Short mmCIF file of C-alpha atoms in Angstrom, two decimals:
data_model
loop_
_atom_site.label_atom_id
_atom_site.label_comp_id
_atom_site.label_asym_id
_atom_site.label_seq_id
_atom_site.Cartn_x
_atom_site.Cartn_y
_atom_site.Cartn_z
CA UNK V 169 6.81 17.08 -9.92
CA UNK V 170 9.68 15.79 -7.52
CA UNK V 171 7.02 15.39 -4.59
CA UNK V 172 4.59 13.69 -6.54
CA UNK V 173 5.41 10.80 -6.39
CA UNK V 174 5.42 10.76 -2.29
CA UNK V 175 1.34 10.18 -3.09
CA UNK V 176 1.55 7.69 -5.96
CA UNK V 177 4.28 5.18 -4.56
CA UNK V 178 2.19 3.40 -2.11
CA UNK V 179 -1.12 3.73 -3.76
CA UNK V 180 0.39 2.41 -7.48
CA UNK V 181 2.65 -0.50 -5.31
CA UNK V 182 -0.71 -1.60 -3.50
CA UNK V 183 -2.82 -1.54 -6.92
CA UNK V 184 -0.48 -3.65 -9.16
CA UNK V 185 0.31 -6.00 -6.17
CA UNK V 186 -3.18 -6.63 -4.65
CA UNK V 187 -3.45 -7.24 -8.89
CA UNK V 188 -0.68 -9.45 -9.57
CA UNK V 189 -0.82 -11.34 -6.06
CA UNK V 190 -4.52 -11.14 -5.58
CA UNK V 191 -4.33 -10.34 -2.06
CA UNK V 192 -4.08 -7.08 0.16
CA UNK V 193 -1.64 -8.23 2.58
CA UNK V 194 1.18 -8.92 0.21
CA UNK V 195 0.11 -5.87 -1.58
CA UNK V 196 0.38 -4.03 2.23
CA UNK V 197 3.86 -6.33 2.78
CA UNK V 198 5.58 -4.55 0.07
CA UNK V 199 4.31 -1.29 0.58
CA UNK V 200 5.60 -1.13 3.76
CA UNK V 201 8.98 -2.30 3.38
CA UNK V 202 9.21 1.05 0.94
CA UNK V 203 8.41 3.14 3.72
CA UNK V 204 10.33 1.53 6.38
CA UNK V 205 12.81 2.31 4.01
CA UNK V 206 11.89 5.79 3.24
CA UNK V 207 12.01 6.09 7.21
CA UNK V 208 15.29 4.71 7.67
CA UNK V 209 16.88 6.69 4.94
CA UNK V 210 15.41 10.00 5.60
CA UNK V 211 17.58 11.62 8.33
CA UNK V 212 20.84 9.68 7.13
CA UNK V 213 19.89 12.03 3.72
CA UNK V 214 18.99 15.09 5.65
CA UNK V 215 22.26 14.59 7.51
CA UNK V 216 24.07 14.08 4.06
CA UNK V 217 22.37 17.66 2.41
CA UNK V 218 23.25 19.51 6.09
CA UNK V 219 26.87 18.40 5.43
CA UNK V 220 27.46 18.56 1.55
CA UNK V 221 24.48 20.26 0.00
CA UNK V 222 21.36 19.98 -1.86
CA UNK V 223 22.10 18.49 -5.02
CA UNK V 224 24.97 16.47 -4.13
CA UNK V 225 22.49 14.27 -1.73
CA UNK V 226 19.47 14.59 -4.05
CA UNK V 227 20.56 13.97 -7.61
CA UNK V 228 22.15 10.77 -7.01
CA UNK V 229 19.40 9.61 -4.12
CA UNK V 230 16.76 10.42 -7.22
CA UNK V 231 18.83 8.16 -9.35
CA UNK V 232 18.99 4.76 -7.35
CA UNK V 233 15.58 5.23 -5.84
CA UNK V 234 13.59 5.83 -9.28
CA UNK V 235 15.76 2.64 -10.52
CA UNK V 236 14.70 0.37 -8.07
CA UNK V 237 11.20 1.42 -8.60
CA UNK V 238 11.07 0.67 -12.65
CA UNK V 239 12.84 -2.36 -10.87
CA UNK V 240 9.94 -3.34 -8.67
CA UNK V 241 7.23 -2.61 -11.52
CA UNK V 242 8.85 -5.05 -13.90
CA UNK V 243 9.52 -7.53 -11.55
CA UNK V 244 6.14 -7.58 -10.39
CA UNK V 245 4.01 -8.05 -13.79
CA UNK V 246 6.86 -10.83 -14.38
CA UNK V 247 5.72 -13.33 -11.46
CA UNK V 248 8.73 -12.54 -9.42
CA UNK V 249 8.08 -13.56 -5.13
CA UNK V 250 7.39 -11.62 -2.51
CA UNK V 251 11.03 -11.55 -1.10
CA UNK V 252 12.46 -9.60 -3.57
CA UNK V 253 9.65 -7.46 -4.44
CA UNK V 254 9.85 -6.42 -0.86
CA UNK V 255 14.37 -5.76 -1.25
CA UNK V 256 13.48 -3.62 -4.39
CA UNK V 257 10.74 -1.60 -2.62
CA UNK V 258 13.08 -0.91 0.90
CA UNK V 259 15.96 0.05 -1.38
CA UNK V 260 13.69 2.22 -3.40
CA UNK V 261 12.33 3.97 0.01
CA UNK V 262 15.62 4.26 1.47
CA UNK V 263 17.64 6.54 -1.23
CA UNK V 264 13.77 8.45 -1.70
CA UNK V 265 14.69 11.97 -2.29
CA UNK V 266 13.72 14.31 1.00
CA UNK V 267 12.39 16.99 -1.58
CA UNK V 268 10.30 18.31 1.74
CA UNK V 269 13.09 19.22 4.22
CA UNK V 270 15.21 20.65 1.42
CA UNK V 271 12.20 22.91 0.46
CA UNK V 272 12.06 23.94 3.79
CA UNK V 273 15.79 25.27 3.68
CA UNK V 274 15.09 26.83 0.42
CA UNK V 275 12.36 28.86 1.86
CA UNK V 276 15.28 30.49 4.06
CA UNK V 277 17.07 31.03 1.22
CA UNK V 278 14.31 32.82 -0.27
CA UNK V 279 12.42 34.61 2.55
CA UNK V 280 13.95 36.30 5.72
CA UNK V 281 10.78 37.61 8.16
CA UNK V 282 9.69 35.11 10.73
CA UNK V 283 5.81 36.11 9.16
CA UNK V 284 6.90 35.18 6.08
CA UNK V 285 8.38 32.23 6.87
CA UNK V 286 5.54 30.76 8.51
CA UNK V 287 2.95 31.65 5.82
CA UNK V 288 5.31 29.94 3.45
CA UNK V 289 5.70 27.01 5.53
CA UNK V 290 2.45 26.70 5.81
CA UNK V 291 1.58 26.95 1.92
CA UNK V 292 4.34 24.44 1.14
CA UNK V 293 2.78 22.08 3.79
CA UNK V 294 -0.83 22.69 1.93
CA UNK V 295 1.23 22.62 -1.81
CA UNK V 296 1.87 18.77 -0.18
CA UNK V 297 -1.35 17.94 0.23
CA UNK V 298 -2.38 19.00 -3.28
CA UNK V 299 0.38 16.42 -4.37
CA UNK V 300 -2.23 14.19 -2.73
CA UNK V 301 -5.06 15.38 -5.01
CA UNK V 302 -2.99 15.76 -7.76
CA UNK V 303 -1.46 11.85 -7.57
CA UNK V 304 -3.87 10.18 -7.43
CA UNK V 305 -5.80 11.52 -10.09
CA UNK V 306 -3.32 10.84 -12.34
CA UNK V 307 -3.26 7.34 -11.15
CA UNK V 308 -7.10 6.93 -11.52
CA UNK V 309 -6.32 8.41 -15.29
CA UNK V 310 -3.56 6.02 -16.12
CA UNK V 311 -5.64 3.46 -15.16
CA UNK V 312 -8.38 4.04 -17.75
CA UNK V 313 -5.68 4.36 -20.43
CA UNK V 314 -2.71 1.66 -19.88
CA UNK V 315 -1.67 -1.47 -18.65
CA UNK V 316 -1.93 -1.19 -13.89
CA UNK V 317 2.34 -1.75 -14.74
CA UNK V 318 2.79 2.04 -16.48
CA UNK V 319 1.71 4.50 -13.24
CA UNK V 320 4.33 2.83 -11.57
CA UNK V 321 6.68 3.28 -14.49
CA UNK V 322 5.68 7.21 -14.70
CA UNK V 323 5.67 7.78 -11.02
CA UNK V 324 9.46 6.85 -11.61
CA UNK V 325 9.84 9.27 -14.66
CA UNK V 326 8.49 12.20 -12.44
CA UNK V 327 10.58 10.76 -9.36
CA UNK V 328 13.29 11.53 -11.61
CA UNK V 329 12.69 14.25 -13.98
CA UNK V 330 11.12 16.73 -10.71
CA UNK V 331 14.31 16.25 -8.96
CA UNK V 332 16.54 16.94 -11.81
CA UNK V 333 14.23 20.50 -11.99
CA UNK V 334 14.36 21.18 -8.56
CA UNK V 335 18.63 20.50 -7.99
CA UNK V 336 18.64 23.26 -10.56
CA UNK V 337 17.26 25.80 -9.12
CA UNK V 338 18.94 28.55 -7.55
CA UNK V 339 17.57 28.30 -3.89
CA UNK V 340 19.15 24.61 -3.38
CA UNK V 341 22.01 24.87 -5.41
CA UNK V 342 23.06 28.40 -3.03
CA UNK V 343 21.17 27.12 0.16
CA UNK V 344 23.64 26.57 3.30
CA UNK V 345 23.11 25.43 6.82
CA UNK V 346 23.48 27.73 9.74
CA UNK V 347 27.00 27.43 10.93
CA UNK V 348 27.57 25.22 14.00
CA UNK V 349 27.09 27.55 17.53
CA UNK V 350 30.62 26.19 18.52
CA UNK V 351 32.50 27.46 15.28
CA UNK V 352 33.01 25.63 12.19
CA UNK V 353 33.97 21.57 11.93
CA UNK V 354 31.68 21.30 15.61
CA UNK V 355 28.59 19.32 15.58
CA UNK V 356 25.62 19.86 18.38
CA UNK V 357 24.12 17.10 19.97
CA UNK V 358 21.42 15.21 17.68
CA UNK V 359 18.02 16.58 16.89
CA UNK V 360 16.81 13.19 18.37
CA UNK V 361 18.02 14.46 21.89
CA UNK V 362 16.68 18.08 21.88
CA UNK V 363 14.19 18.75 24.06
CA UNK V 364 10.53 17.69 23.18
CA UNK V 365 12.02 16.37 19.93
CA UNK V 366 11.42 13.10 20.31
CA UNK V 367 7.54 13.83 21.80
CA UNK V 368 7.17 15.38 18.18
CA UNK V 369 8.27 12.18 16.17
CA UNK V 370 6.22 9.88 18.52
CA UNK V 371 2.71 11.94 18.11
CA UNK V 372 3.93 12.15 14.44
CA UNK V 373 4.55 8.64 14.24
CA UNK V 374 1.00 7.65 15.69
CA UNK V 375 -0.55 9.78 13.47
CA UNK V 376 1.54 8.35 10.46
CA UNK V 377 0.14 4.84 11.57
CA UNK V 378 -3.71 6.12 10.84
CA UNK V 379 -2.43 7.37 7.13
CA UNK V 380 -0.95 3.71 6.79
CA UNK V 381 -4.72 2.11 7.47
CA UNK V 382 -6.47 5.18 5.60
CA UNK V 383 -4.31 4.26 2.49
CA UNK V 384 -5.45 0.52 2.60
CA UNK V 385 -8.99 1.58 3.47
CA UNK V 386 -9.37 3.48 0.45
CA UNK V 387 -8.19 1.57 -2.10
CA UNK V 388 -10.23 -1.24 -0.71
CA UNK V 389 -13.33 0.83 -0.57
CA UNK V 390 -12.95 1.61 -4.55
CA UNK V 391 -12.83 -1.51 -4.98
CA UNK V 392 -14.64 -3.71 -2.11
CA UNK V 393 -17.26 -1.17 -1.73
CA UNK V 394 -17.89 0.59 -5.05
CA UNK V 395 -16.78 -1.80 -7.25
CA UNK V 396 -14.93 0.90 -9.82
CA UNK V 397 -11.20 0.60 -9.17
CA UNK V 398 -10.76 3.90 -11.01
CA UNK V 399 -12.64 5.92 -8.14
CA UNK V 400 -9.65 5.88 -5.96
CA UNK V 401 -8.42 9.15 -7.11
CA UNK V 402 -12.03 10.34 -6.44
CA UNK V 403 -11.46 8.66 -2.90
CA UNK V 404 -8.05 10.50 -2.03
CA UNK V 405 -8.89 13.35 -3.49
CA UNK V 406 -11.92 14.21 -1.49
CA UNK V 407 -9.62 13.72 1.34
CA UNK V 408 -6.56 15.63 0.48
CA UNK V 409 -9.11 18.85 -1.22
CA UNK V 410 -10.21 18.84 2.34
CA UNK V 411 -6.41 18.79 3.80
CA UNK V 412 -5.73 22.02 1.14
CA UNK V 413 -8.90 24.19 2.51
CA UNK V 414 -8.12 23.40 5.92
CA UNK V 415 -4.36 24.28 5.65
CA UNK V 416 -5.50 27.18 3.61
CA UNK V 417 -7.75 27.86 6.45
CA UNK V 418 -4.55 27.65 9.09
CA UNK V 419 -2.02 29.69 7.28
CA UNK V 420 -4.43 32.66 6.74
CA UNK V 421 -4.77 33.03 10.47
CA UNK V 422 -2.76 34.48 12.85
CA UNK V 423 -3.34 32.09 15.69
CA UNK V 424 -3.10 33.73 19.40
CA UNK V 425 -3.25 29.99 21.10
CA UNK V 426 0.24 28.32 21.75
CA UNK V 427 1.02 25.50 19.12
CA UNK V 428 1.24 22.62 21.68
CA UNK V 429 -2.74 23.67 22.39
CA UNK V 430 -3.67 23.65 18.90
CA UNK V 431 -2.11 20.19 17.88
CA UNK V 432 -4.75 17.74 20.14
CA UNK V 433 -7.74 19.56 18.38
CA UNK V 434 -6.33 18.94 14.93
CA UNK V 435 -5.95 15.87 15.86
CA UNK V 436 -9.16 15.07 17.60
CA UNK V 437 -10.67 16.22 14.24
CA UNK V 438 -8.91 13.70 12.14
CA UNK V 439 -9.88 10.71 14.67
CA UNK V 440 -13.59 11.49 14.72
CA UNK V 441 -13.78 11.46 10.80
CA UNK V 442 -12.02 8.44 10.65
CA UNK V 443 -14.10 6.89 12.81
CA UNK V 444 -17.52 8.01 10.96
CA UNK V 445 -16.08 6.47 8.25
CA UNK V 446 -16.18 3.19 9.27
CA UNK V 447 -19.06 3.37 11.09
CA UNK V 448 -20.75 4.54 7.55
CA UNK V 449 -19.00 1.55 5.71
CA UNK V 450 -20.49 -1.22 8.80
CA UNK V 451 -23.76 0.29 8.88
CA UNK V 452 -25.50 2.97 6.24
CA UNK V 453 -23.08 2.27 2.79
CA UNK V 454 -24.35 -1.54 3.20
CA UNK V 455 -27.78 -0.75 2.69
CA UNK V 456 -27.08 1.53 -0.30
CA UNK V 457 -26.51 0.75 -4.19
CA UNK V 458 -23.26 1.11 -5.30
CA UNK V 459 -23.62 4.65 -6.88
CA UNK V 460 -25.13 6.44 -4.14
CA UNK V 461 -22.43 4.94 -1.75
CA UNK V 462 -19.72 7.46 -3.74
CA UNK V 463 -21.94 10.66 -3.11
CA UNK V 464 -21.99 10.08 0.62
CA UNK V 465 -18.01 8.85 0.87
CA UNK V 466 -17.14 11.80 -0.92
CA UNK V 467 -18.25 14.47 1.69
CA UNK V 468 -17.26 12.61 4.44
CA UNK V 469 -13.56 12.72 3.32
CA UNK V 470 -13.31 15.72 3.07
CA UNK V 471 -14.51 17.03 5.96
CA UNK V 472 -11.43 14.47 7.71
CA UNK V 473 -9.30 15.42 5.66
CA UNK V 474 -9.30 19.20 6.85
CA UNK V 475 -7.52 18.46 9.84
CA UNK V 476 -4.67 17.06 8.07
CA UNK V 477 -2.82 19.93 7.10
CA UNK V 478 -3.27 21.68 10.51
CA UNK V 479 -1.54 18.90 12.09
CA UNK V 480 1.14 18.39 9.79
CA UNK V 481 1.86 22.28 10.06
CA UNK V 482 1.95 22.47 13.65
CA UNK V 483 4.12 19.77 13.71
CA UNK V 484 6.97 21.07 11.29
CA UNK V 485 6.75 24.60 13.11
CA UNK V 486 7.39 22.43 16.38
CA UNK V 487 10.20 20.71 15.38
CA UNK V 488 12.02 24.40 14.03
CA UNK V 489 11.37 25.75 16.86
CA UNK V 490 13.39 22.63 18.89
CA UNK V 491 16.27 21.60 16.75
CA UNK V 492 19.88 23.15 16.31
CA UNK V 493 19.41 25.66 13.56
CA UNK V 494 22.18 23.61 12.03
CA UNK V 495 20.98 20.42 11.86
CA UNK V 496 17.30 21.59 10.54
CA UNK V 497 17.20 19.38 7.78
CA UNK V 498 18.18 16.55 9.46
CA UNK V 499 15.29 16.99 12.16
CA UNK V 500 12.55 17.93 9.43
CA UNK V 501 14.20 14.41 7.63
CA UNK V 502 13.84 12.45 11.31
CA UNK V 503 9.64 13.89 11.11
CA UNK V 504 9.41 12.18 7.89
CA UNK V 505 10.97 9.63 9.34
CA UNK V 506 8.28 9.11 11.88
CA UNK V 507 5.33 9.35 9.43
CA UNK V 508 7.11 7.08 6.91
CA UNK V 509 7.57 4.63 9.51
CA UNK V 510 4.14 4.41 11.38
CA UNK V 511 2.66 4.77 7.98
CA UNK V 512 4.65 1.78 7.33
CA UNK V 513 3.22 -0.02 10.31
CA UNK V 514 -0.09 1.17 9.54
CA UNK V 515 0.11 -0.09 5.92
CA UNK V 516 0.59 -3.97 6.85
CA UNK V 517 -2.03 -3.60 9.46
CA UNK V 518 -4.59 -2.16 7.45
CA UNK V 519 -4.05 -4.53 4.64
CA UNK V 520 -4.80 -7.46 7.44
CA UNK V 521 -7.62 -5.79 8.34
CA UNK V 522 -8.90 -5.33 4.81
CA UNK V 523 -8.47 -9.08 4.28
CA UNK V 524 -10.32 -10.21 7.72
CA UNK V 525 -13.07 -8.15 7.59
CA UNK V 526 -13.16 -5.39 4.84
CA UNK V 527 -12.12 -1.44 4.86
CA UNK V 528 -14.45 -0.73 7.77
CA UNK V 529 -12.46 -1.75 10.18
CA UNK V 530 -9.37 -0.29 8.46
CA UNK V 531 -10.90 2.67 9.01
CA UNK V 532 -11.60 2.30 12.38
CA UNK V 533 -8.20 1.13 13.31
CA UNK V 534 -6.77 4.62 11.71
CA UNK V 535 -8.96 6.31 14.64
CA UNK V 536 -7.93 4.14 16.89
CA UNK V 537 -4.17 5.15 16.11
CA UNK V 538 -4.73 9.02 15.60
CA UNK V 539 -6.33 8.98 18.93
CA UNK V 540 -3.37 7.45 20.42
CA UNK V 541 -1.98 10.66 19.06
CA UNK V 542 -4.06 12.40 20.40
CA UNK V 543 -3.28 11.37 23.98
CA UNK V 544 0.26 11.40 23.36
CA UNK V 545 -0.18 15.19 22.04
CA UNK V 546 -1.77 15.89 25.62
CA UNK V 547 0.67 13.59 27.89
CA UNK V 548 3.78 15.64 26.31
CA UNK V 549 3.03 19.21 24.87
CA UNK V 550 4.12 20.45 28.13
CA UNK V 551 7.85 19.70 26.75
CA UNK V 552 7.47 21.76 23.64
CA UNK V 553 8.01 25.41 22.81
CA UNK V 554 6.28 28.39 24.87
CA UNK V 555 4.38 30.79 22.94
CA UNK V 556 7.23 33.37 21.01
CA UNK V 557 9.76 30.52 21.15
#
């Protein structure tokens, strides 16, 4: 319930602004103010729970951030500008609970074998993507039932009422971090400046840019293209059923190739799909009717969407493997700072690119960004871990 919302904030703030505005770039605009936010408060949080604990960073970060977004939803079925839609939706992505990178230290709490660890890590990274089934379903649901103002208003409920749940468990209210190396009241140099660290967030954040077009793409192709609003949560769920088999598919497997090895081929995966996509949308899907443009869509997202997971795996195991033990939810918060900030750039783009020439070329500029990643993933995995690390 707390992560839920990470799938329904962007996708409700683009529906009921692209509704109320009548235009995808104001509705991308405010969108990505939220996750520059989310990007800029994300490690300053991690820091916070690494020095003070889980629930005394999450509870009140839960508080403020589900505020501003009943803020935002009001405001915005009340005519209120751009300017301080935008405030309200930075303010609500920078106190955005980092439910992930806690998780990840609760995990520790729980589990103690390095096997272990990494099958759990790699069924809480595929648990994330069914958030992304999951959300927007229920958005698609809401949809048919109330007023485009009320998903926003739930996603702020479960924003809420998840953390509350999660604080009160026993895993973050006794989780600690590792003691400094130096002895206690020492600090080790940032996560930022360990080695390959900042290779991670920059294929991360390239990546991050190609969910920021996909996002647009597909709530414009619901709409543009099929003309049934509602099928979005078809849309993203084809996509994200595909991230759950593939990561699935990943943690069952005891892999024998070295991470930095796997990471470009994930990767490569998620460009190529991408770029079918809008190749379909500029060529085949134009000559179709309506209804049989869903039934090709469909299996086409999914089969991109399985090399989500894998990628968003490898990249979590890399940055454990580089950080201070200390500071590891601080460097799992700076990765979701990365994706929360190229999705942010991504977002804005795409919703340009909607309004010029439709989500075709949306989703052909999220290739074009994930195979920047994927050259960056080549140029740099000589800096990251050796095999056994």
């Amino acid at each position: 319930l707390a992560r839920l919302p990470i799938s329904m904030v962007p996708l409700c703030m683009v529906l009921l602004i692209q509704q109320v505005r009548g235009t995808y770039t104001s509705a991308g605009l405010v969108t990505a103010a939220y996750a520059l936010g989310s990007a800029s408060g994300a490690p300053l949080l991690g820091r916070a729970m690494d020095a003070f604990g889980q629930p005394q960073v999450l509870l009140p970060a839960a508080t403020v951030s589900a505020g501003m977004l009943t803020a935002l939803a009001i405001a915005s079925v009340h005519g209120v500008g751009d300017g301080p839609l935008i405030v309200l939706a930075a303010v609500c992505g920078l106190t955005f609970p980092v439910i992930t990178p806690a998780m990840r230290g609760a995990w520790r709490v729980l589990l103690s074998g390095t096997e272990d660890l990494d099958a759990a890590y790699a069924l809480d990274a595929t648990a994330v993507e069914t958030i992304f089934v999951g959300g927007p379903l229920l958005l698609s649901a809401l949809l048919l039932a109330v007023p485009p103002v009320m998903p926003l208003l739930v996603t702020a409920g479960l924003l809420f009422t998840g953390t509350v749940g999660y604080v009160l468990s026993a895993p973050a209210r006794t989780w600690v971090p590792a003691p400094p190396p130096d002895g206690p009241g020492t600090r080790a140099v940032s996560p930022l400046r360990a080695r390959g660290m900042p290779a991670v967030l920059a294929v991360s954040a390239a990546m991050a840019v190609g969910f920021g077009h996909l996002d647009v793409a597909i709530a414009a192709t619901a709409r543009e293209v099929l003309n049934a609003p509602t099928a979005v949560g078809l849309l993203f769920a084809a996509v994200s059923g595909g991230s759950v088999t593939g990561g699935l598919w990943y943690g069952a497997r005891t892999w024998r190739t070295p991470e930095h090895r796997r990471l470009p081929v994930a990767l490569t995966g998620f460009a190529l799909g991408l770029l079918v996509l809008g190749g379909l949308l500029f060529t085949v899907l134009a000559h179709l009717p309506a209804k049989a443009r869903l039934g090709v869509l469909l299996p086409v997202l999914f089969a991109t969407g399985m090399s989500v997971a894998p990628s968003l795996i490898v990249q979590q195991s890399l940055v454990d493997g580089l950080a201070p033990q200390h500071r590891l939810g601080e460097a799992q918060s700076w990765l979701t700072t990365g994706l929360a900030g190229g999705s942010a750039a991504g977002t804005a783009i795409g919703g340009v690119l909607v309004d010029l020439a439709g989500p075709g070329l949306s989703y052909t500029g999220a290739a074009a960004a994930v195979a920047v990643a994927v050259v960056l993933a080549l140029m740099v995995r000589r800096r990251w871990p050796a095999p056994g690390r």
